[in-house]
Coordinates of C-alpha atoms in Angstrom, one line a residue:
X1 CA -74.3 184.8 -192.1
X2 CA -74.3 181.0 -192.1
X3 CA -77.1 179.0 -190.4
X4 CA -74.8 177.8 -187.6
X5 CA -73.5 181.3 -186.9
X6 CA -77.1 182.6 -186.3
X7 CA -77.6 180.3 -183.3
X8 CA -74.2 181.2 -181.9
X9 CA -75.0 184.9 -182.1
X10 CA -78.4 184.3 -180.5
X11 CA -76.8 182.5 -177.6
X12 CA -74.1 185.1 -177.2
X13 CA -76.6 188.0 -177.1
X14 CA -78.8 186.0 -174.6
X15 CA -75.7 185.4 -172.4
X16 CA -74.7 189.1 -172.5
X17 CA -78.2 190.2 -171.5
X18 CA -78.5 187.7 -168.7
X19 CA -75.0 188.7 -167.5
X20 CA -76.0 192.3 -167.3
X21 CA -79.2 191.6 -165.5
X22 CA -77.4 189.3 -163.1
X23 CA -74.8 191.9 -162.4
X24 CA -77.4 194.5 -161.4
X25 CA -79.3 191.9 -159.4
X26 CA -76.2 190.7 -157.6
X27 CA -75.5 194.3 -156.4
X28 CA -79.0 194.7 -154.9
X29 CA -79.1 191.3 -153.3
X30 CA -77.3 192.3 -150.1
X31 CA -80.1 194.8 -149.1
X32 CA -82.8 193.5 -146.9
X33 CA -86.3 194.0 -148.3
X34 CA -89.6 193.8 -146.4
X35 CA -91.2 190.3 -146.6
X36 CA -95.0 190.3 -146.7
X37 CA -95.9 186.7 -145.9
X38 CA -99.5 187.4 -146.6
X39 CA -98.6 188.0 -150.2
X40 CA -96.3 185.1 -150.9
X41 CA -99.2 183.0 -152.3
X42 CA -99.8 185.3 -155.2
X43 CA -97.1 184.2 -157.6
X44 CA -97.8 180.4 -157.2
X45 CA -101.5 181.0 -157.6
X46 CA -101.1 183.0 -160.8
X47 CA -98.7 180.4 -162.2
X48 CA -101.1 177.6 -161.2
X49 CA -103.8 179.4 -163.2
X50 CA -101.5 179.8 -166.2
X51 CA -100.4 176.1 -166.0
X52 CA -104.0 175.0 -165.6
X53 CA -105.1 177.0 -168.6
X54 CA -102.2 175.7 -170.8
X55 CA -102.9 172.1 -169.7
X56 CA -106.6 172.6 -170.4
X57 CA -106.0 174.0 -173.9
X58 CA -103.1 171.6 -174.8
X59 CA -103.2 168.7 -172.3
X60 CA -100.2 166.4 -172.0
X61 CA -100.8 163.0 -173.5
X62 CA -100.0 159.5 -172.3
X63 CA -96.8 159.2 -170.2
X64 CA -96.2 162.9 -170.4
X65 CA -98.7 163.3 -167.5
X66 CA -96.3 161.1 -165.4
X67 CA -93.3 163.1 -166.5
X68 CA -95.1 166.4 -165.6
X69 CA -95.9 165.0 -162.1
X70 CA -92.2 164.0 -161.7
X71 CA -91.1 167.5 -162.9
X72 CA -93.6 169.0 -160.3
X73 CA -92.0 166.9 -157.5
X74 CA -88.5 167.8 -158.7
X75 CA -89.5 171.5 -158.8
X76 CA -91.0 171.3 -155.3
X77 CA -87.7 169.8 -154.0
X78 CA -85.6 172.4 -155.7
X79 CA -88.0 175.2 -154.6
X80 CA -87.8 174.0 -151.0
X81 CA -84.0 174.1 -151.2
X82 CA -84.1 177.6 -152.8
X83 CA -86.5 178.8 -150.1
X84 CA -84.0 177.6 -147.4
X85 CA -81.3 179.7 -149.0
X86 CA -83.3 182.9 -148.4
X87 CA -82.3 184.8 -145.3
X88 CA -85.3 185.9 -143.2
X89 CA -84.9 188.2 -140.3
X90 CA -87.3 189.6 -137.7
X91 CA -86.7 193.0 -136.1
X92 CA -86.9 192.3 -132.4
X93 CA -88.5 195.7 -131.6
X94 CA -91.1 196.1 -134.4
X95 CA -91.4 192.4 -135.4
X96 CA -91.0 193.5 -139.0
X97 CA -90.0 190.7 -141.3
X98 CA -87.3 191.2 -143.9
X99 CA -85.7 189.0 -146.5
X100 CA -82.3 189.0 -148.0
X101 CA -81.6 187.0 -151.1
X102 CA -78.7 184.7 -151.0
X103 CA -76.1 184.6 -153.8
X104 CA -76.7 180.8 -153.7
X105 CA -80.3 181.4 -154.5
X106 CA -79.4 183.5 -157.5
X107 CA -76.9 181.0 -158.8
X108 CA -79.5 178.3 -158.2
X109 CA -82.0 180.1 -160.5
X110 CA -79.3 180.5 -163.2
X111 CA -78.5 176.8 -163.0
X112 CA -82.1 175.9 -163.4
X113 CA -82.5 178.3 -166.4
X114 CA -79.4 176.8 -168.0
X115 CA -80.7 173.3 -167.4
X116 CA -84.0 174.1 -169.0
X117 CA -82.3 175.8 -172.0
X118 CA -80.1 172.7 -172.4
X119 CA -83.1 170.4 -172.3
X120 CA -84.9 172.5 -174.9
X121 CA -81.8 172.8 -177.1
X122 CA -81.2 169.0 -176.8
X123 CA -84.8 168.2 -177.7
X124 CA -84.0 167.9 -181.4
X125 CA -81.1 165.4 -181.1
X126 CA -82.7 163.6 -178.1
X127 CA -85.9 163.3 -180.1
X128 CA -88.0 164.9 -177.3
X129 CA -91.4 166.4 -177.9
X130 CA -91.0 170.2 -177.5
X131 CA -94.6 170.4 -176.1
X132 CA -93.7 167.7 -173.5
X133 CA -90.6 169.6 -172.5
X134 CA -92.5 172.8 -172.1
X135 CA -95.2 171.0 -170.1
X136 CA -92.6 169.6 -167.8
X137 CA -90.9 173.0 -167.4
X138 CA -94.2 174.6 -166.5
X139 CA -94.9 171.9 -163.9
X140 CA -91.4 172.2 -162.5
X141 CA -91.7 176.0 -162.2
X142 CA -95.0 175.6 -160.4
X143 CA -93.5 173.2 -157.9
X144 CA -90.5 175.5 -157.5
X145 CA -92.5 178.7 -156.9
X146 CA -95.0 177.0 -154.5
X147 CA -92.5 175.1 -152.4
X148 CA -90.1 178.0 -152.1
X149 CA -92.8 180.3 -150.9
X150 CA -94.3 177.7 -148.6
X151 CA -91.0 177.1 -146.9
X152 CA -90.5 180.9 -146.5
X153 CA -94.0 181.3 -145.0
X154 CA -93.5 178.5 -142.5
X155 CA -90.0 179.7 -141.5
X156 CA -91.1 183.3 -141.2
X157 CA -94.1 182.4 -139.1
X158 CA -91.8 180.3 -136.8
X159 CA -89.4 183.2 -136.4
X160 CA -92.2 185.6 -135.8
X161 CA -93.7 183.4 -133.1
X162 CA -90.3 183.0 -131.4
X163 CA -89.7 186.8 -131.5
X164 CA -93.1 187.5 -130.0
X165 CA -92.5 185.0 -127.2
X166 CA -89.4 186.8 -126.0
X167 CA -90.4 189.7 -123.8
X168 CA -89.1 193.1 -124.9

């Protein structure tokens, strides 16, 4: 196998695996699942610990800090948008909160993954520092996770307050 063919095979296998996972995920997406707003903080908190540990061990240098901050803000903006695509419903009788993922939310995540892969693949010919790209991707993911969940918490609380205000 030639060197160029190896990367094509790797990308093809990755695309097939992602396609299979996405097909299963797409089928389960229309089902409402319980939403525990008291647990939405866990993923951003764990990711913040990981990012802090990575930045502590291998801190960005120079302008990379600014790029990481910009990536964090872009991630927060994208996360807020992704959070808005999630359908949140309140059962009027029990006030149970449920969430249904939107196909737009899934396609949004796929687009972000493809963008990240493209940035990392292009780091060689764009002469980007791979560590800097990784630092920016981690900052962007942190902003995305935190803002998405914050938007969902705020919206779920508003919906819950409105449901409780309506007499049964």
